[in-house]
Amino acid sequence: MGPGFAVGIGLMAHFMGASSLVATEVIRAGDTVNPANISTEAGDAVSADNPVMGREVRRTVYVGQEITLDDTRPARLIRRNQVVTVKFVSGGLEITTTGRAMGEATENESISVLNLSSKKIVSGIVQEGGWVLVQ
């Protein structure tokens, strides 16, 4: 491997002959990567199916800085204190209620939720639509 070898999507793009992805504006930690705030080094638009699209940056990225998959994380679907739908499913029984998120989580992550009806804390898994499944 030659000098300048980097790990991540930037390397894959460079190795495959494509330009690295760079920020076209300041992207603050927690903000989502979208076509308006990144482009290729050559200034070309980035396709919507690029793996970094829709992900949150872990740290602030300044104009012209490279963005790799390692610089991002899946977008949080639930934020602390957000009111969320909670579904309890057991066999054919399904109970739906509301709760207040005790933390932040992305899809398929575990999260604690305060059940607003019973005032008890339950634990569940965040689902694609931003609701929590408790079993």
PDB file of C-alpha atoms in Angstrom:
ATOM      1  CA  MET A   1       0.000   0.000   0.000  1.00  0.00           C
ATOM      2  CA  GLY A   2       1.333   3.389  -0.985  1.00  0.00           C
ATOM      3  CA  PRO A   3       1.632   6.626   0.923  1.00  0.00           C
ATOM      4  CA  GLY A   4      -1.564   8.462   1.743  1.00  0.00           C
ATOM      5  CA  PHE A   5      -3.440   5.203   2.300  1.00  0.00           C
ATOM      6  CA  ALA A   6      -6.591   6.038   4.262  1.00  0.00           C
ATOM      7  CA  VAL A   7      -9.300   3.879   5.723  1.00  0.00           C
ATOM      8  CA  GLY A   8     -12.967   4.291   4.867  1.00  0.00           C
ATOM      9  CA  ILE A   9     -15.136   5.263   1.969  1.00  0.00           C
ATOM     10  CA  GLY A  10     -12.714   7.977   0.889  1.00  0.00           C
ATOM     11  CA  LEU A  11     -10.157   5.263   0.144  1.00  0.00           C
ATOM     12  CA  MET A  12     -12.678   3.112  -1.690  1.00  0.00           C
ATOM     13  CA  ALA A  13     -13.754   6.070  -3.808  1.00  0.00           C
ATOM     14  CA  HIS A  14     -10.141   6.998  -4.555  1.00  0.00           C
ATOM     15  CA  PHE A  15      -9.212   3.392  -5.346  1.00  0.00           C
ATOM     16  CA  MET A  16     -12.172   3.042  -7.694  1.00  0.00           C
ATOM     17  CA  GLY A  17     -11.219   6.248  -9.520  1.00  0.00           C
ATOM     18  CA  ALA A  18     -13.954   8.414  -8.002  1.00  0.00           C
ATOM     19  CA  SER A  19     -13.436  11.607  -6.022  1.00  0.00           C
ATOM     20  CA  SER A  20     -13.625  11.745  -2.244  1.00  0.00           C
ATOM     21  CA  LEU A  21     -16.639  13.344  -0.591  1.00  0.00           C
ATOM     22  CA  VAL A  22     -16.121  16.806   0.910  1.00  0.00           C
ATOM     23  CA  ALA A  23     -18.285  19.235   2.852  1.00  0.00           C
ATOM     24  CA  THR A  24     -19.606  22.219   0.861  1.00  0.00           C
ATOM     25  CA  GLU A  25     -20.749  23.953   4.065  1.00  0.00           C
ATOM     26  CA  VAL A  26     -20.103  23.525   7.781  1.00  0.00           C
ATOM     27  CA  ILE A  27     -21.894  20.398   9.013  1.00  0.00           C
ATOM     28  CA  ARG A  28     -22.285  20.469  12.790  1.00  0.00           C
ATOM     29  CA  ALA A  29     -22.040  17.337  14.926  1.00  0.00           C
ATOM     30  CA  GLY A  30     -25.434  15.599  14.867  1.00  0.00           C
ATOM     31  CA  ASP A  31     -26.508  17.191  11.557  1.00  0.00           C
ATOM     32  CA  THR A  32     -27.548  14.958   8.678  1.00  0.00           C
ATOM     33  CA  VAL A  33     -25.479  14.566   5.524  1.00  0.00           C
ATOM     34  CA  ASN A  34     -27.531  15.527   2.453  1.00  0.00           C
ATOM     35  CA  PRO A  35     -26.925  16.537  -1.199  1.00  0.00           C
ATOM     36  CA  ALA A  36     -26.942  20.236  -0.228  1.00  0.00           C
ATOM     37  CA  ASN A  37     -23.973  19.979   2.152  1.00  0.00           C
ATOM     38  CA  ILE A  38     -21.568  17.605   0.363  1.00  0.00           C
ATOM     39  CA  SER A  39     -20.106  17.035  -3.084  1.00  0.00           C
ATOM     40  CA  THR A  40     -17.208  15.171  -4.632  1.00  0.00           C
ATOM     41  CA  GLU A  41     -13.761  16.786  -4.624  1.00  0.00           C
ATOM     42  CA  ALA A  42     -14.360  17.523  -8.303  1.00  0.00           C
ATOM     43  CA  GLY A  43     -17.524  19.452  -7.365  1.00  0.00           C
ATOM     44  CA  ASP A  44     -19.943  16.861  -8.723  1.00  0.00           C
ATOM     45  CA  ALA A  45     -23.249  16.097  -7.019  1.00  0.00           C
ATOM     46  CA  VAL A  46     -23.410  12.989  -4.840  1.00  0.00           C
ATOM     47  CA  SER A  47     -26.044  10.369  -5.646  1.00  0.00           C
ATOM     48  CA  ALA A  48     -28.818   9.734  -3.132  1.00  0.00           C
ATOM     49  CA  ASP A  49     -27.798   6.063  -2.816  1.00  0.00           C
ATOM     50  CA  ASN A  50     -24.351   6.982  -1.457  1.00  0.00           C
ATOM     51  CA  PRO A  51     -23.841   5.219   1.913  1.00  0.00           C
ATOM     52  CA  VAL A  52     -23.192   8.485   3.838  1.00  0.00           C
ATOM     53  CA  MET A  53     -26.453  10.146   2.744  1.00  0.00           C
ATOM     54  CA  GLY A  54     -28.951  10.525   5.565  1.00  0.00           C
ATOM     55  CA  ARG A  55     -26.385   9.713   8.268  1.00  0.00           C
ATOM     56  CA  GLU A  56     -25.352  12.115  11.057  1.00  0.00           C
ATOM     57  CA  VAL A  57     -21.801  13.410  11.370  1.00  0.00           C
ATOM     58  CA  ARG A  58     -20.057  12.515  14.636  1.00  0.00           C
ATOM     59  CA  ARG A  59     -18.049  15.752  14.790  1.00  0.00           C
ATOM     60  CA  THR A  60     -18.237  19.143  13.098  1.00  0.00           C
ATOM     61  CA  VAL A  61     -16.958  18.977   9.513  1.00  0.00           C
ATOM     62  CA  TYR A  62     -15.724  22.197   7.923  1.00  0.00           C
ATOM     63  CA  VAL A  63     -15.947  23.308   4.284  1.00  0.00           C
ATOM     64  CA  GLY A  64     -13.533  21.308   2.129  1.00  0.00           C
ATOM     65  CA  GLN A  65     -12.924  18.575   4.702  1.00  0.00           C
ATOM     66  CA  GLU A  66     -13.333  14.995   3.560  1.00  0.00           C
ATOM     67  CA  ILE A  67     -16.270  12.981   4.910  1.00  0.00           C
ATOM     68  CA  THR A  68     -15.990   9.207   5.228  1.00  0.00           C
ATOM     69  CA  LEU A  69     -18.423   6.595   6.467  1.00  0.00           C
ATOM     70  CA  ASP A  70     -16.360   6.424   9.693  1.00  0.00           C
ATOM     71  CA  ASP A  71     -17.108  10.137  10.296  1.00  0.00           C
ATOM     72  CA  THR A  72     -20.851   9.383  10.432  1.00  0.00           C
ATOM     73  CA  ARG A  73     -23.347   7.262  12.332  1.00  0.00           C
ATOM     74  CA  PRO A  74     -26.918   6.190  11.593  1.00  0.00           C
ATOM     75  CA  ALA A  75     -29.397   9.031  12.071  1.00  0.00           C
ATOM     76  CA  ARG A  76     -31.097   9.057  15.448  1.00  0.00           C
ATOM     77  CA  LEU A  77     -34.793   8.328  15.092  1.00  0.00           C
ATOM     78  CA  ILE A  78     -35.552   9.167  18.714  1.00  0.00           C
ATOM     79  CA  ARG A  79     -34.156  11.984  20.847  1.00  0.00           C
ATOM     80  CA  ARG A  80     -34.195  12.383  24.634  1.00  0.00           C
ATOM     81  CA  ASN A  81     -37.578  13.570  26.032  1.00  0.00           C
ATOM     82  CA  GLN A  82     -39.336  12.985  22.712  1.00  0.00           C
ATOM     83  CA  VAL A  83     -42.863  11.581  23.025  1.00  0.00           C
ATOM     84  CA  VAL A  84     -42.958   8.261  21.167  1.00  0.00           C
ATOM     85  CA  THR A  85     -45.423   5.500  20.392  1.00  0.00           C
ATOM     86  CA  VAL A  86     -44.789   2.367  22.432  1.00  0.00           C
ATOM     87  CA  LYS A  87     -46.203  -0.996  21.353  1.00  0.00           C
ATOM     88  CA  PHE A  88     -46.276  -4.052  23.588  1.00  0.00           C
ATOM     89  CA  VAL A  89     -46.648  -7.242  21.565  1.00  0.00           C
ATOM     90  CA  SER A  90     -47.108 -10.719  23.022  1.00  0.00           C
ATOM     91  CA  GLY A  91     -48.571 -13.406  20.787  1.00  0.00           C
ATOM     92  CA  GLY A  92     -51.799 -12.017  19.326  1.00  0.00           C
ATOM     93  CA  LEU A  93     -52.039  -9.240  21.933  1.00  0.00           C
ATOM     94  CA  GLU A  94     -50.905  -5.731  20.977  1.00  0.00           C
ATOM     95  CA  ILE A  95     -51.157  -2.710  23.293  1.00  0.00           C
ATOM     96  CA  THR A  96     -50.244   0.765  22.042  1.00  0.00           C
ATOM     97  CA  THR A  97     -49.520   3.732  24.305  1.00  0.00           C
ATOM     98  CA  THR A  98     -47.274   6.784  24.446  1.00  0.00           C
ATOM     99  CA  GLY A  99     -44.053   7.297  26.324  1.00  0.00           C
ATOM    100  CA  ARG A 100     -41.221   9.764  26.842  1.00  0.00           C
ATOM    101  CA  ALA A 101     -37.788   8.683  25.591  1.00  0.00           C
ATOM    102  CA  MET A 102     -35.143   8.607  28.308  1.00  0.00           C
ATOM    103  CA  GLY A 103     -32.289   8.770  25.776  1.00  0.00           C
ATOM    104  CA  GLU A 104     -31.429   8.831  22.088  1.00  0.00           C
ATOM    105  CA  ALA A 105     -31.403   5.884  19.714  1.00  0.00           C
ATOM    106  CA  THR A 106     -31.247   4.813  16.099  1.00  0.00           C
ATOM    107  CA  GLU A 107     -33.149   1.996  14.402  1.00  0.00           C
ATOM    108  CA  ASN A 108     -32.729  -1.416  16.099  1.00  0.00           C
ATOM    109  CA  GLU A 109     -31.149   0.098  19.221  1.00  0.00           C
ATOM    110  CA  SER A 110     -32.471  -0.463  22.722  1.00  0.00           C
ATOM    111  CA  ILE A 111     -33.976   2.506  24.545  1.00  0.00           C
ATOM    112  CA  SER A 112     -35.644   3.154  27.894  1.00  0.00           C
ATOM    113  CA  VAL A 113     -39.037   4.865  27.736  1.00  0.00           C
ATOM    114  CA  LEU A 114     -41.215   6.281  30.527  1.00  0.00           C
ATOM    115  CA  ASN A 115     -44.727   4.959  29.950  1.00  0.00           C
ATOM    116  CA  LEU A 116     -46.869   8.091  30.338  1.00  0.00           C
ATOM    117  CA  SER A 117     -49.916   6.104  31.493  1.00  0.00           C
ATOM    118  CA  SER A 118     -48.323   3.900  34.167  1.00  0.00           C
ATOM    119  CA  LYS A 119     -45.295   6.112  34.951  1.00  0.00           C
ATOM    120  CA  LYS A 120     -43.110   2.973  34.711  1.00  0.00           C
ATOM    121  CA  ILE A 121     -39.895   2.778  32.696  1.00  0.00           C
ATOM    122  CA  VAL A 122     -39.900   0.098  30.013  1.00  0.00           C
ATOM    123  CA  SER A 123     -37.173  -0.982  27.630  1.00  0.00           C
ATOM    124  CA  GLY A 124     -37.711  -1.628  23.957  1.00  0.00           C
ATOM    125  CA  ILE A 125     -36.183  -1.619  20.488  1.00  0.00           C
ATOM    126  CA  VAL A 126     -36.555   1.345  18.121  1.00  0.00           C
ATOM    127  CA  GLN A 127     -38.312   0.402  14.888  1.00  0.00           C
ATOM    128  CA  GLU A 128     -37.981   1.944  11.405  1.00  0.00           C
ATOM    129  CA  GLY A 129     -40.920   4.317  11.819  1.00  0.00           C
ATOM    130  CA  GLY A 130     -39.518   5.770  15.056  1.00  0.00           C
ATOM    131  CA  TRP A 131     -41.760   3.797  17.412  1.00  0.00           C
ATOM    132  CA  VAL A 132     -40.608   1.462  20.194  1.00  0.00           C
ATOM    133  CA  LEU A 133     -41.372  -2.277  20.362  1.00  0.00           C
ATOM    134  CA  VAL A 134     -41.580  -3.737  23.875  1.00  0.00           C
ATOM    135  CA  GLN A 135     -41.872  -7.525  24.278  1.00  0.00           C
TER     136      GLN A 135
END
